[in-house]
Coordinates of C-alpha atoms in Angstrom, one line a residue:
X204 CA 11.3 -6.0 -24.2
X205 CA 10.5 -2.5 -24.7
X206 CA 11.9 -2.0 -27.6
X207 CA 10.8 -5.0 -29.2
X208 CA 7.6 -3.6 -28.6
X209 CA 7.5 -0.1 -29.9
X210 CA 9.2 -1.7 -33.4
X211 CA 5.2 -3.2 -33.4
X212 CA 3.6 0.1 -31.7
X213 CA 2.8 -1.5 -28.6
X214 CA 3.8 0.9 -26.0
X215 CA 3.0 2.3 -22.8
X216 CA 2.2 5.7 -22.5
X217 CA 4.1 6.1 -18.7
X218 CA 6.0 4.2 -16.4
X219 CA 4.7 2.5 -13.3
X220 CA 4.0 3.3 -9.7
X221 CA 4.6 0.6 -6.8
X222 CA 2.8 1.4 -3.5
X223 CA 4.7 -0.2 -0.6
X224 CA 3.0 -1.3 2.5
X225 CA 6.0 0.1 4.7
X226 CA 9.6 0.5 4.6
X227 CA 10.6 -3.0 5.0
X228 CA 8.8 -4.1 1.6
X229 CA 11.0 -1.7 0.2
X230 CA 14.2 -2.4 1.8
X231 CA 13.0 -6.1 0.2
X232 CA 12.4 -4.9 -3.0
X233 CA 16.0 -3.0 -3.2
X234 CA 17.8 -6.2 -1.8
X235 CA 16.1 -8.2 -4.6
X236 CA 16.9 -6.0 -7.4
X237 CA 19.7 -4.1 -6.8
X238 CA 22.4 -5.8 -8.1
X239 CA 20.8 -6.6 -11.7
X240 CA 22.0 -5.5 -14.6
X241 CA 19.2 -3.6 -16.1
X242 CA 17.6 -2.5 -12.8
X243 CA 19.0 1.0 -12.0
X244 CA 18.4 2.5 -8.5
X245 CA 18.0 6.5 -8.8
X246 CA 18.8 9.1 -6.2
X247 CA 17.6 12.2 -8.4
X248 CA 15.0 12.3 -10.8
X249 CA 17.4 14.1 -13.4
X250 CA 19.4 11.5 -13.3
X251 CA 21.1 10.3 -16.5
X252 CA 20.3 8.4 -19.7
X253 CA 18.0 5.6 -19.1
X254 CA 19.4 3.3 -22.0
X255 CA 16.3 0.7 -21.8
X256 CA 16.9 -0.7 -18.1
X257 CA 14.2 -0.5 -15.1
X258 CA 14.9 2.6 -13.5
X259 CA 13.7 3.0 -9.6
X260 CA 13.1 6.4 -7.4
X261 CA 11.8 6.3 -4.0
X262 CA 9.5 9.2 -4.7
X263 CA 9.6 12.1 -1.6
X264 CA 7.3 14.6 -0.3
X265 CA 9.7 17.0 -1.5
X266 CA 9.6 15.4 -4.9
X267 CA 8.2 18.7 -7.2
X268 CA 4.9 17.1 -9.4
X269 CA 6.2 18.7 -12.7
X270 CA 9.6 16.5 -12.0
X271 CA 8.2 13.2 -11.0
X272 CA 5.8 12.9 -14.0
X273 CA 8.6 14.1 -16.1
X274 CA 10.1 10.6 -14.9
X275 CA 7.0 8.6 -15.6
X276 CA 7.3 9.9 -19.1
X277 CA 10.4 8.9 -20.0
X278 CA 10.5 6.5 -23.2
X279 CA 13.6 4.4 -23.3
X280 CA 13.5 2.7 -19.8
X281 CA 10.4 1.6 -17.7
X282 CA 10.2 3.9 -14.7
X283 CA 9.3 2.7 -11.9
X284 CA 8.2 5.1 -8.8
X285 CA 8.3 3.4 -5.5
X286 CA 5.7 4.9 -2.7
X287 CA 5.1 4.2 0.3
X288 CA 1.9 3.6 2.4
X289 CA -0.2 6.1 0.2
X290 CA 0.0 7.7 -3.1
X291 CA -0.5 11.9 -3.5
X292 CA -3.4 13.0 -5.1
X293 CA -1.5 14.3 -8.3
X294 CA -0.5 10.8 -9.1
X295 CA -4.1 9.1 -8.4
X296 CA -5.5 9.4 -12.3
X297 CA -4.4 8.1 -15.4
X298 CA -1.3 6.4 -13.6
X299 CA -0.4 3.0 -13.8
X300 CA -0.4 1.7 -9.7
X301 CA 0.3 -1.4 -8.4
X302 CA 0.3 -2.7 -5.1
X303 CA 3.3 -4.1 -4.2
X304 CA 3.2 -6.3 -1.0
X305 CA 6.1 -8.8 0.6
X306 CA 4.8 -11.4 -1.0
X307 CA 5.0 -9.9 -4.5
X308 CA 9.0 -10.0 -4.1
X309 CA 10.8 -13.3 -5.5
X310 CA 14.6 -13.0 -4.6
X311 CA 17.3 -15.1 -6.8
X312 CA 15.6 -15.1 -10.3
X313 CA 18.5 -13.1 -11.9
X314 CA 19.5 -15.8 -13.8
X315 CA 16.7 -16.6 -15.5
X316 CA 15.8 -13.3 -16.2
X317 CA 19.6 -13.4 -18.0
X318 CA 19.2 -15.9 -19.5
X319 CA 15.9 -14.9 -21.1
X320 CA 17.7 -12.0 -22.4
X321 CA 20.4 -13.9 -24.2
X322 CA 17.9 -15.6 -26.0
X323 CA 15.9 -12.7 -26.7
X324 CA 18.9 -10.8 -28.2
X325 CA 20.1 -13.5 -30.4
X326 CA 16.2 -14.6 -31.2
X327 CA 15.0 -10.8 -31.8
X328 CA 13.9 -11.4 -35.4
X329 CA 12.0 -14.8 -34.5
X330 CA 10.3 -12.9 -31.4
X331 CA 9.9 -9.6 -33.4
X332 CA 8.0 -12.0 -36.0
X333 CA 6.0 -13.7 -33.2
X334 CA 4.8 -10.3 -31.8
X335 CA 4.1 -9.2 -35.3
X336 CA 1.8 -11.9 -35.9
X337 CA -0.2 -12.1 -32.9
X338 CA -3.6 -11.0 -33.7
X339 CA -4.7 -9.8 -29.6
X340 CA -2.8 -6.6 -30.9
X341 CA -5.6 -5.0 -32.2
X342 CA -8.3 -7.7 -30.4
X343 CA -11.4 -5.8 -28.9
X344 CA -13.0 -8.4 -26.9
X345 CA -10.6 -8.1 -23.8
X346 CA -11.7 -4.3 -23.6
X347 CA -9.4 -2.4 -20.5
X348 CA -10.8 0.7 -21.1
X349 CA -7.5 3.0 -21.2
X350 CA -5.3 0.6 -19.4
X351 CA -5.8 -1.6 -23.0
X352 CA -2.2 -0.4 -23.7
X353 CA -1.3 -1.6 -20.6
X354 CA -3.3 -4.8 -20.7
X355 CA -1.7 -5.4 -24.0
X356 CA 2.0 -4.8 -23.3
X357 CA 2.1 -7.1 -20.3
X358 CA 0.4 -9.7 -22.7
X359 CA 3.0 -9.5 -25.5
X360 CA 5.2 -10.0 -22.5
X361 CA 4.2 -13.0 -20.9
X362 CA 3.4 -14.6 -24.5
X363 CA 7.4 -14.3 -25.3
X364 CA 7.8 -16.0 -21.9
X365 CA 5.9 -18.5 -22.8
X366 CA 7.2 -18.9 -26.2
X367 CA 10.7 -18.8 -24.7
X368 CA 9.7 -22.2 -22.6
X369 CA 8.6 -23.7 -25.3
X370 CA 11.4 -23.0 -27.7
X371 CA 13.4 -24.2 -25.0
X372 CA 11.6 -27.1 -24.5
X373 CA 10.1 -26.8 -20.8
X374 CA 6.9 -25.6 -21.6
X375 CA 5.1 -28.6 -19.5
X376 CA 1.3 -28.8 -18.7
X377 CA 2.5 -27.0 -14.7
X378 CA 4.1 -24.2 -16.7
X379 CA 0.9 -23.9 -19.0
X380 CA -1.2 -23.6 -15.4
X381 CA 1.0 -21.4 -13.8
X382 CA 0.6 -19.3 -17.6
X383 CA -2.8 -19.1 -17.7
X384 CA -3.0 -18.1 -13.9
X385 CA -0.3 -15.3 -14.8
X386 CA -2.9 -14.0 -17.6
X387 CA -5.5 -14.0 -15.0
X388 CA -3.6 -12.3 -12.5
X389 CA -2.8 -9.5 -14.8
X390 CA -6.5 -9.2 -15.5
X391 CA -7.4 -9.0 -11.7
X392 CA -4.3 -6.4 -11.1
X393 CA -5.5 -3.9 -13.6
X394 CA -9.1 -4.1 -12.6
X395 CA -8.0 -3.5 -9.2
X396 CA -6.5 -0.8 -10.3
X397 CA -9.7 1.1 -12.0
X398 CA -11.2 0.8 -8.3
X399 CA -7.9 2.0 -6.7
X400 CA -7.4 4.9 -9.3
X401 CA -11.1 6.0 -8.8
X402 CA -12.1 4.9 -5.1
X403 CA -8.5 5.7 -3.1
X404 CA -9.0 4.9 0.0
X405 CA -6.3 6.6 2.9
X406 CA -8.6 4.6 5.2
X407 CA -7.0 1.4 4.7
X408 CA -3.3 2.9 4.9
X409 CA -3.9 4.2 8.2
X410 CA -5.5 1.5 9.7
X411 CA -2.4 -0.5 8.8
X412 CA -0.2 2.1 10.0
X413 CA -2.1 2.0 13.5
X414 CA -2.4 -1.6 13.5
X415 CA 1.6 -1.7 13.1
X416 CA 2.5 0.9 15.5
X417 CA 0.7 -0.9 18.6
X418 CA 2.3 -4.2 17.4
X419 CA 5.6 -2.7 17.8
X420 CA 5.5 0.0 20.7
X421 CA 3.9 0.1 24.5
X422 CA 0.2 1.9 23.9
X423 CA -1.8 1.9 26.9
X424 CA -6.1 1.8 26.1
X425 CA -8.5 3.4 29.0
X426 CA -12.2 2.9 28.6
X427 CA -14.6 5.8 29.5
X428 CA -13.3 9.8 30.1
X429 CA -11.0 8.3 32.6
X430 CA -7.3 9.6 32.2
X431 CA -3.7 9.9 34.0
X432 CA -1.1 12.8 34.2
X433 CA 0.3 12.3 31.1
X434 CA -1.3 11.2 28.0
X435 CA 1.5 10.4 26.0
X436 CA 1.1 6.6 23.8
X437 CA -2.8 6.6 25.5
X438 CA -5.7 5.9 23.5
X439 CA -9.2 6.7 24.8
X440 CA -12.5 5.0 23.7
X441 CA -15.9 4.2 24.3
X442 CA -18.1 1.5 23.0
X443 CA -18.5 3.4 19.4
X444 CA -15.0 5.9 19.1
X445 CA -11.3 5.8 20.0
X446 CA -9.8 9.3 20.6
X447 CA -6.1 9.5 19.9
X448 CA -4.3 12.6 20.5
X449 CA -2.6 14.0 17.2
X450 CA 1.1 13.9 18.2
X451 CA 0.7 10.0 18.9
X452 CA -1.5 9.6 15.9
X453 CA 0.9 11.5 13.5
X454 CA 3.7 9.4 14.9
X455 CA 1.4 6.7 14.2
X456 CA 1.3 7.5 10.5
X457 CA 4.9 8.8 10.2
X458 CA 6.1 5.8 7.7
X459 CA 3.3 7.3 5.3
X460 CA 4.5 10.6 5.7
X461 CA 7.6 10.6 3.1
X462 CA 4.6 10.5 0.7
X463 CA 2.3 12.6 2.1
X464 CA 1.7 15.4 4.2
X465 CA 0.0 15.1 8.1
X466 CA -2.4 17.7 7.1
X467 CA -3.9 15.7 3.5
X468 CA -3.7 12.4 5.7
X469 CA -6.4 14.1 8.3
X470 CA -8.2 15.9 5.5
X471 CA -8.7 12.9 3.5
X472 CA -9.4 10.4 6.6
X473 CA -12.5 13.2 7.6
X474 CA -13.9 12.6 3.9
X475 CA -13.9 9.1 4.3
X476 CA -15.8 9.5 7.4
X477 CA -12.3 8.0 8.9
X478 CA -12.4 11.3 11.6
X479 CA -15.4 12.7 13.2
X480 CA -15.3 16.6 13.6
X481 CA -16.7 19.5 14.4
X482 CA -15.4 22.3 12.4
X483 CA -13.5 20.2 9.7
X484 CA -14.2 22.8 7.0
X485 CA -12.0 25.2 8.8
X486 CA -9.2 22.7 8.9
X487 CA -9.7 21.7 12.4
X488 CA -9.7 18.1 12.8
X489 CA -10.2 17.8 16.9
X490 CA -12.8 18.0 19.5
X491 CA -12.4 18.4 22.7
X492 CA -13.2 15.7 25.3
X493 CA -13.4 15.8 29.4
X494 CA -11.1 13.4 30.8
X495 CA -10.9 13.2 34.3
X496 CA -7.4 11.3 36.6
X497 CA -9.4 9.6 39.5
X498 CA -5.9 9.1 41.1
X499 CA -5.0 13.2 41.5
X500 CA -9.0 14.2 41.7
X501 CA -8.9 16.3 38.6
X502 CA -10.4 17.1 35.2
X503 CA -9.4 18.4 32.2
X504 CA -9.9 19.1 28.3
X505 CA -8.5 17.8 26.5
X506 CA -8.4 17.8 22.4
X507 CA -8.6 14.0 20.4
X508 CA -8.5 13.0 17.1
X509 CA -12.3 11.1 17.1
X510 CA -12.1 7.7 15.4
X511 CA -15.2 5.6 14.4
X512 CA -14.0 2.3 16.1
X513 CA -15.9 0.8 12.8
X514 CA -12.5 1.5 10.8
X515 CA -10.4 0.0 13.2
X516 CA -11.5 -4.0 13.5
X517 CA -8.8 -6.3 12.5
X518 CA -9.8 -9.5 10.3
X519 CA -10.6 -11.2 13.3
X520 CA -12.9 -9.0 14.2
X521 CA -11.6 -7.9 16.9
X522 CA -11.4 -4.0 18.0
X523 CA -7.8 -2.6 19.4
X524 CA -8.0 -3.2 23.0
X525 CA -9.1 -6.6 22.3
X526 CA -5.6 -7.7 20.6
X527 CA -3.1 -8.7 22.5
X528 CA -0.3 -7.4 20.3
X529 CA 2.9 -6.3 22.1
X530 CA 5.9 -8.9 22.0
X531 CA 5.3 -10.3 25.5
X532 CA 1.9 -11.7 24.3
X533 CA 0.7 -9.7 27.1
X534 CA -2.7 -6.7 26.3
X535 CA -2.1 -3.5 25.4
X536 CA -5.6 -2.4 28.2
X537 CA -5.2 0.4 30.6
X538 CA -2.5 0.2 33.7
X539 CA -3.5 -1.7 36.5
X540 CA -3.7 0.6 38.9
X541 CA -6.9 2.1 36.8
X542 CA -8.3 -0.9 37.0
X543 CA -8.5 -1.3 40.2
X544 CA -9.3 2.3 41.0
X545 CA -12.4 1.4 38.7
X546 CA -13.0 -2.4 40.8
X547 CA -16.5 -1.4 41.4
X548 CA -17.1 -1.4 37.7
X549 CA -15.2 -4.8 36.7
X550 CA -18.6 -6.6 36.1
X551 CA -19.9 -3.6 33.5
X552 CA -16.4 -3.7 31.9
X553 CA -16.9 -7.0 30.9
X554 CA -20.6 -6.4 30.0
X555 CA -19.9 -3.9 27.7
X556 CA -17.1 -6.5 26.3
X557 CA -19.6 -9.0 25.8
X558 CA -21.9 -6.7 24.6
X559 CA -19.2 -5.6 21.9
X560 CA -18.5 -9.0 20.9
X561 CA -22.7 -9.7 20.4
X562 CA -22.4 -6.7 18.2
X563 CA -19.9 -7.9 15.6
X564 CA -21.6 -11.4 15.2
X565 CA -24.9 -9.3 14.6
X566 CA -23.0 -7.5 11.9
X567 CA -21.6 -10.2 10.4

């Protein structure tokens, strides 16, 4: 409808930014998509004459700024730049960002989008009329700040829709719900947007990348300073802070790093308060922490990425060692042979559990 819209001067000043949860939302998106006749899967951002379709790049680290906003820019499709997990700070203001979750995705709607553009090319004069004449064009009281352009393009758009049923003669009191809902939903998406625009949070990206990580691979949690030969996949915590060495938490976060460097994830978690440092200011994110292996009789430092455990509850309000996430239905605590080394502190253990739980409902 694009161009229908610029004969009127309603037009969007960029293309638009999809911010996938993980890799399977986009491998979802592409199956749903890719075979459509005006949807256009890129590989290079150069990439030939856009000829009014939707065209979609997977943006890349790699990606140089200068070229991706080139591609936002472009007039004669709608671009649209797929991220994942976290958008780079270059993109964050004045762009147009969705969220785009599984849920968003609605597989086998081809044909009706075809057959909504049949009727639009052999109806473009009534329609061209119909956007012509509808006053919210210039209306002021729906005021989007400077998403209005936005806010207005994707109003024109659902109007034709809805014009489109009726002229058809399915326009029923269900589709009318569903139409006002759609003009609601539009309103909510580009308010969250403002708030995601001004107040990014990597916070929340991480956390799901953490959360997903331990749901899907062996992580072993040990309460205290105690520790074993080899740290690899353990996280360490107390009653207020989870320390997490940085080669497990960057493999962690490695489905957000196509977007995003290791370095801007920890730099922008310590702003949020996400990491608790020392010397952050001088780029070092660690501090270093006395564990000590009961089973060889040793101690040693040894340097962890310090989490506030307060950024890592799950909706149930439950902390990471509480969930029982691995695929056996079995929890990801510490081995059982640090357990019972520690048998003479099984009764504080679960103190400190209660005492955790107590906590939360005092929050709440």
């Amino acid at each position: 409808m694009r161009f229908l819209l610029q004969k009127e001067d309603i037009e969007i000043e960029q293309g638009v930014i999809l911010v996938a949860e993980d890799e399977g939302v986009i491998r979802k998106f592409r199956r749903a998509y890719e075979r459509w006749e005006d949807v256009r899967f890129i590989r290079f951002l150069k990439e030939g004459n856009f000829n009014f379709e939707v065209v979609v790049y997977q943006y890349k680290k790699t990606d140089r700024q200068e070229a991706v906003l080139q591609f936002l820019q472009r007039e004669k499709g709608l671009p649209v730049l797929l991220v994942q997990g976290t958008v780079p700070e270059f993109l964050r203001e004045d762009s147009y960002i969705f969220p785009l979750k599984d849920r968003d995705i609605h597989e086998g709607e081809e044909k009706a989008y075809n057959e909504f553009k049949d009727y639009l090319i052999k109806q473009r004069e009534l329609i061209q009329k119909a956007i012509g004449g509808w006053s919210y064009k210039r209306d002021k009281k729906a005021d989007m700040g400077n998403l209005q352009n936005l806010y207005t393009f994707m109003l024109v758009v659902e109007n034709s829709w809805r014009l489109y049923q009726e002229l058809q003669g399915e326009f029923s009191g269900l589709y009318d719900s569903r139409y006002r809902e759609g003009l609601e939903t539009i309103r909510q998406n580009l308010s969250e947007m403002e708030r995601f625009r001004a107040d990014y949070e990597i916070s929340e990206a991480v956390k799901t990348s953490i959360f997903r990580y331990i749901e899907r691979y062996p992580v072993c949690f040990i309460e205290g300073r105690e520790c074993t030969n080899e740290l690899k996949d353990i996280v360490v915590y107390d009653d207020e802070f989870y320390y997490i060495q940085e080669p497990l938490l960057k493999k962690m976060c490695s489905k957000l790093l196509g977007a995003v460097s290791f370095l801007q994830i920890k730099r922008e978690m310590c702003q949020e308060g996400m990491i608790a440092a020392h010397n952050a200011k001088n780029g070092n994110y660690t501090v270093n922490r006395v564990c000590v292996d009961r089973m060889a009789g040793t101690t040693k430092r040894v340097r962890f990425i310090k989490i506030p455990k307060q950024f890592l509850i799950s909706a149930e309000g439950l902390y990471l060692e509480e969930l029982k996430m691995d695929s056996k239905g079995t929890g990801l605590n510490k081995p059982d042979s640090l357990h019972e080394a520690k048998g003479e502190n099984d009764g504080k253990h679960q103190n400190r559990s209660a005492q955790r739980r107590e906590r939360r409902l005092h929050q709440r």
